[in-house]
Amino acid sequence: SRVPLGPSQSRFQVDLVAEGSGRAAADESQKPGGQGGVAAKGSEEAKGRFRVNFVDPSAGDESPAEPGGGLEGGGVSFQNGGDTVLSEGSLHSGGGGHHHYYYDTHTNTYYLRTFGHNTMDAVPRIDHYRHTAAELGEKLIRPSLAELHDELDKVSPADGYANGEEGTPPGEADATYAADSKGIVKFGWIKGVLVRCMLNIWGVMLFIRLSWIVGQAGIALSVLVIAMATVVTTITGLSTSAIATNGFIRGGGAYYLISRSLGPEFGGAIGLIFAFANAVAVAMYVVGFAETVVELLQENGALMLDETNDIRIIGAITVLVLLGISVAGMEWEAKAQIVLLVILLFAIGDFIIGTFIPLDSKKAKGFFGYKAEIFTENFGPDFRKDETFFSVFAIFFPAATGILAGANISGDLADPQSAIPKGTLLAILITTLVYIGIAVSVGACVVRDATGNINNTIITELTNCTTAACKLHFDFSSCQKTTCHYGLMNNFQVMSMVSGFAPLISAGIFSATLSSALASLVSAPKIFQALCKDNIYPGLLMFAKGYGKNNEPLRGYILTFLIALGFILIAELNVIAPIISNFFLASYALINFSVFHASLAKSPGWRPAFKYYNMWVSLVGAILCCIVMFVINWWAALLTYVIVLGLYIYVTYKKPDVNWGSSTQALTYLSALQHSVRLAGVEDHIKNFRPQCLVMTGAPNSRPALIHLVHAFTKNVGLMICVHFLKGPRRQAIKELSADLARYQRWLIKNKMKAFYAPVHAEDLRDGGQYLMQAAGLVQNAEVRTVLFTKHRKQEYITRRTSCCGFVTEVMDSVTAMTSAAAGVPGSGAAQVAPTAAAPAAAGTVSVHCAPHAAELLDASSQFQKKQGKNTIDVWWLFDDGGLTLLIPYLLTTKKKWKDCKIRVFIGGKINRIDHDRRAMATLLSKFRIDFSDIMVLGDINTKPKKENIAAFEEMVEPFRLHEDDKEQDIADKMKEDEPWRITDNELELYKTKSYRQIRLNELLKEHSSTANVIVMSLPVARKGAVSSALYMAWLEVLSKDLPPVLLVRGNHQSVLTFYS
C-alpha cells in the first residue's frame, strides 16, 4: 500500500522485521505514537523484510528507534518500500550547521530485498535529484554505475553534485541554507503575490491621471489604451508563469527567471538595470506621495520652507520610515501592504459610491451623475495641446506595470510555482477591470470642461444647445475662450470631487504611492542580492550576504535607500521616469523572449507545469514591449538598448564560470546538430575544403608549440582535435579518460584554443590512430583531413618506432579511400638532440624539438605564440600532393601573428630548365591567387651529399641495423622475426639513393632555409612492407636535422586548390 511521506525524509532507519509480524508491525506504526522504531524479535528467523522509519531531522541526535521519534510523532513505515535505504550511520543528520550530502554504498546494512536479493540499486526518489545545498531537504547520492557493476571497487563521488547542477560551495552553505525552517516567513499566493501586484499596478495614476486620459482619448479609446497595456502585461504574465513553473524557483525574481533561461549574459544585464530601476522607482513613488502632502500643506498655508524643499524633506522622512518597515522583516512589510490595500479599496469604493450621489454643488464643477448625454459626448476623443493617442498611451502604460512585484520576492514564497501564475494573472484581471470600470464611470459622469461657477446655470433652454452640459442646464461655453479649472481636461482631482468623502481619496493616493514604493524598496535588494550571489559582477559580492532567518539583504536595503534618497534630493524625476519605464519594459521583453527561445530550443528540460502559453504569442509580446519602449520615449529606449548591450558584452567578455543549462546553450546545440545533418547531405566541394586536423598532442599542455602552430591555421577555418592515447589497464584508463576530458577541454578554452580534446584508450599508437581516424571529424566529413605528430623523446624511440611507422602505413592506406590528405613529421628547435622517432600521418605532421636546457625549452614551447615578424615561410613543394603543402602556409599568412611573413616556394627541376620551371610555377601560384615573395628551382637535388654527412647518417642508423651478413642464417632469420623494425644490409644498399636524397635535401635546407620561421616540406613516402620502420624514421630524422621547425606534409593526391570560380 502507498504511504504518504512527510516533507522531511532525510533520516530513516532500517530494521529487520520477522515475516510473521510484518503486517502487524506495519499496522501498529500507523497509530499515533506507534512503535515504528522498535525492531521485532526473532531477527534470526527474518526473511529479509525491512521496515523503513523516516525520522524528522529536527529531532536532533535522538535515536530514531525511540517511540515518538518518527515524523510528527508517529513512525511512518512501509515494507518492501524500495531499495533507497542507507545505513543510519551514513544518513545521520549532524545538525543543520554544516554543508553535507549523504553517500553510502558499502555498509553492513544492505538495501531492501525488494527484488528478492541483496541489492545496492536505488529506486526513484526525490532526494537523489536535489541540488547539494537544497533548501527543502538534503541531497542523497545514488550508487554509481561503477559501484553496481563491481561492488568491491569503491568509488567516491567525484564532486558534490552532478555536472550542470547548481551547487553552493561548502563554505557558503552555512550562511545560505542553515537557517531553521521554523523561523522562516513564507507567503502564500494571496499575501505574497496577489496583494503586491495589485498594489504595485494601482499607482497614483489611478486617482490623478485616469480622468484626464478619458478626457483626451474619450471612453472608447481609453478602454483601448487600457486593453493594449493589458495585452502586453498579460502576455508577460503568461510567460512569467511558464518560466516560474519550469522547476524550483529561488530568490531573484525577474533576474532569476531570465538568467536561468537565457544565461548569465542577458540575466546579468537585466538584473543590474532591473534592480536599479526598482531603486529609482522608490524615489518616484515617494516624490509622488510628497507632492500630494505638500499640496495639502499649501492649501492650509502650512509650508515649512518652500514647495521644492518641502518635497525633499517629506520624501527623505518617508523613505526612511519605509526602510525601517522593510528592515524590520518581510512579515511587517506584508502587514503594512495589507493595511495599504484596505485603504486603497476603501478609496476606490468611495469613488464608486460618489458617482451615484450627484450633489447640486458639484454640477458647476462638471459632475452630473450617470447621464447618457455625457456618455455620448465623452465616447469619442478630443485631443488637445498636441496630445495624440500614443502620447496618452505612453502616459498611462507605467500604471499597468508592476506585474513582477510578486515574482520579485520569489525566494519568500511558500510555493512560487503555484503562487506566481495565480497571483500575477488574477491581479492583472482585477486591476484591468477596475481601470476600465473607473474610466467608463468617470466618462459617463463628468463633462470635459466646467467653470466651477454656480452662476452659469441656464434657466431658459438655448436654441443652439449642443453640448451635454447645455442640455443639463449649464453653460460652460466660456471654457472655449478662457482656461477653466474644472472638468476632465482641466482638473486632476476629479476623483476627489466625485467621491463621497474626498479625504479618503487623498488616503488612497497615499496608499497607492507608499505601497508601490514599499514593494520596490523590497524588490530591489532581493534582486540585487540574487545577482551578487551568482558572482556575475565580482566587485559586488559583498552585497550577497544575508542576515537573520529570512536571509535579509540589509546591505542591499541600505544601498537602495541611498539611491532613492539621492534621486529624491535631485528631484529631476521627469527625466528619469521614462528611463525607468523602459528598464521595466526591457525586462518584460526578455521574459517573453525567454519563453520563445526555450520553446524554440526544444530542450527536454523545458516542461512548464503552466500550459497556457504559446511561443509565438510570447515572441509577439517581446516585440510589443520593444515597440512600447519607443512609443513611451524614443531616446530612453535607445539608451536602454545601449546599456543592456554594454552589460551583455561585459558579461560575455568576463565569461562567468556558471552553467545553468540555459536555452541559449540548448539552441546552440540544436543549431549545430541541424547544420551538421544538413552538411551530411551535401557533397564536399574543392572550394570549401578546410583542414580537419587530428593532432597527436598527448596532454595538450605538454606540447604547446605543436598546438599553437596548428591552431594558427585552423582557428575560425577548420577543425582541430587534440588526441591523447591512454595505455594500461582499461578500467584505470577509462577513469583517467573521464577525468582528463573536462580538465584538458577547460585548459584549451582557458588558453583560447578553438579545439576539441579527444582521449582514447588503446594498446598502442597504431590501434588508437585507427580508432580515431574512423570516428573523429564532422558528419559526412568524418574522415580526418590532416594528422599531425610531434617527435618522441629519445628514450621512447625503440618502444614506439614500430607503432609510429605502422601507423603511417595505416594512414597511407586510409588516405586512398579518403577525400583528403596525409602527412609526416619532425623539426628541430634551438638545439639539436639525439635521434628521435617521428610519427607521420594523414595530411600534415609537425615536430618541434625539445631543447635540452630549461630556458631554451621554454623559448621553444612558446615560439609560435609570439608575433612572427617579417620573415619567411619556406615551402619545399617537391611533389604534387593535391596542393595541401601550399594551402597550409597560405592559411598561416592569413593570421595576425603570421601576416608579415612572406612565402618562398622551392621546387625541384633541371639545371637547363630553371627559368621555364620558375615561370610555370609563378603562373600556377597566380592562378591560385596565392602571394609569394620568391620561387627557387633546385637543380642539384640529386648531387651526392658530403662524406661527413653520409658518415653521420650511417652512425645514426648503426644501432638499428641487423647486420645479417655477419651472422649465421638461422640467427639472422630469428632476429628479423623478433625485431622486424631493424634495417637489413640488403635494404640499406637497395635504398641508398633515397637515403642520399634525404641527406642532400637536408644540406639544401640548411643552405637556403636556416633562417625561416617554419619550413613546410613534402613528406617522403615509403613502400609498405619494403622499408623498415627504423630506416623510414632515420630518413625523417636526417631530413629535419639542425633546422627550424619543419612541417612535413603529404596530401592524399586529390586537389584541395582550384583556380576555377
CSV table of N, CA and C in Angstrom, one decimal, residues 57 99 154 183 299 375 394 631 672 817 936 963:
chain,number,residue,atom,x,y,z
A,57,PRO,N,14.5,15.4,10.9
A,57,PRO,CA,15.8,15.8,11.3
A,57,PRO,C,15.8,16.7,12.5
A,99,HIS,N,27.6,22.0,5.7
A,99,HIS,CA,27.2,21.6,4.3
A,99,HIS,C,27.5,20.1,4.2
A,154,LYS,N,35.3,0.4,-4.6
A,154,LYS,CA,34.7,1.5,-4.0
A,154,LYS,C,35.0,2.8,-4.8
A,183,GLY,N,11.7,29.2,11.6
A,183,GLY,CA,11.7,30.7,11.8
A,183,GLY,C,11.5,31.5,10.5
A,299,GLU,N,-2.5,74.3,0.7
A,299,GLU,CA,-3.9,74.7,0.8
A,299,GLU,C,-4.2,75.2,2.2
A,375,PHE,N,-22.2,60.5,-21.5
A,375,PHE,CA,-21.5,59.3,-22.0
A,375,PHE,C,-21.3,59.4,-23.5
A,394,ALA,N,1.5,56.4,-23.7
A,394,ALA,CA,2.8,56.5,-23.0
A,394,ALA,C,2.6,56.9,-21.6
A,631,VAL,N,7.5,54.0,-28.1
A,631,VAL,CA,6.3,54.9,-28.0
A,631,VAL,C,6.4,55.8,-26.8
A,672,ALA,N,23.8,23.5,-34.1
A,672,ALA,CA,24.9,22.7,-34.6
A,672,ALA,C,24.5,21.4,-35.1
A,817,ALA,N,41.3,6.0,-49.6
A,817,ALA,CA,39.9,5.9,-49.6
A,817,ALA,C,39.2,7.2,-49.1
A,936,MET,N,62.3,29.4,-56.1
A,936,MET,CA,63.6,28.9,-56.3
A,936,MET,C,63.5,27.5,-56.9
A,963,HIS,N,72.7,-6.4,-39.5
A,963,HIS,CA,74.0,-7.0,-39.9
A,963,HIS,C,73.8,-8.5,-40.1
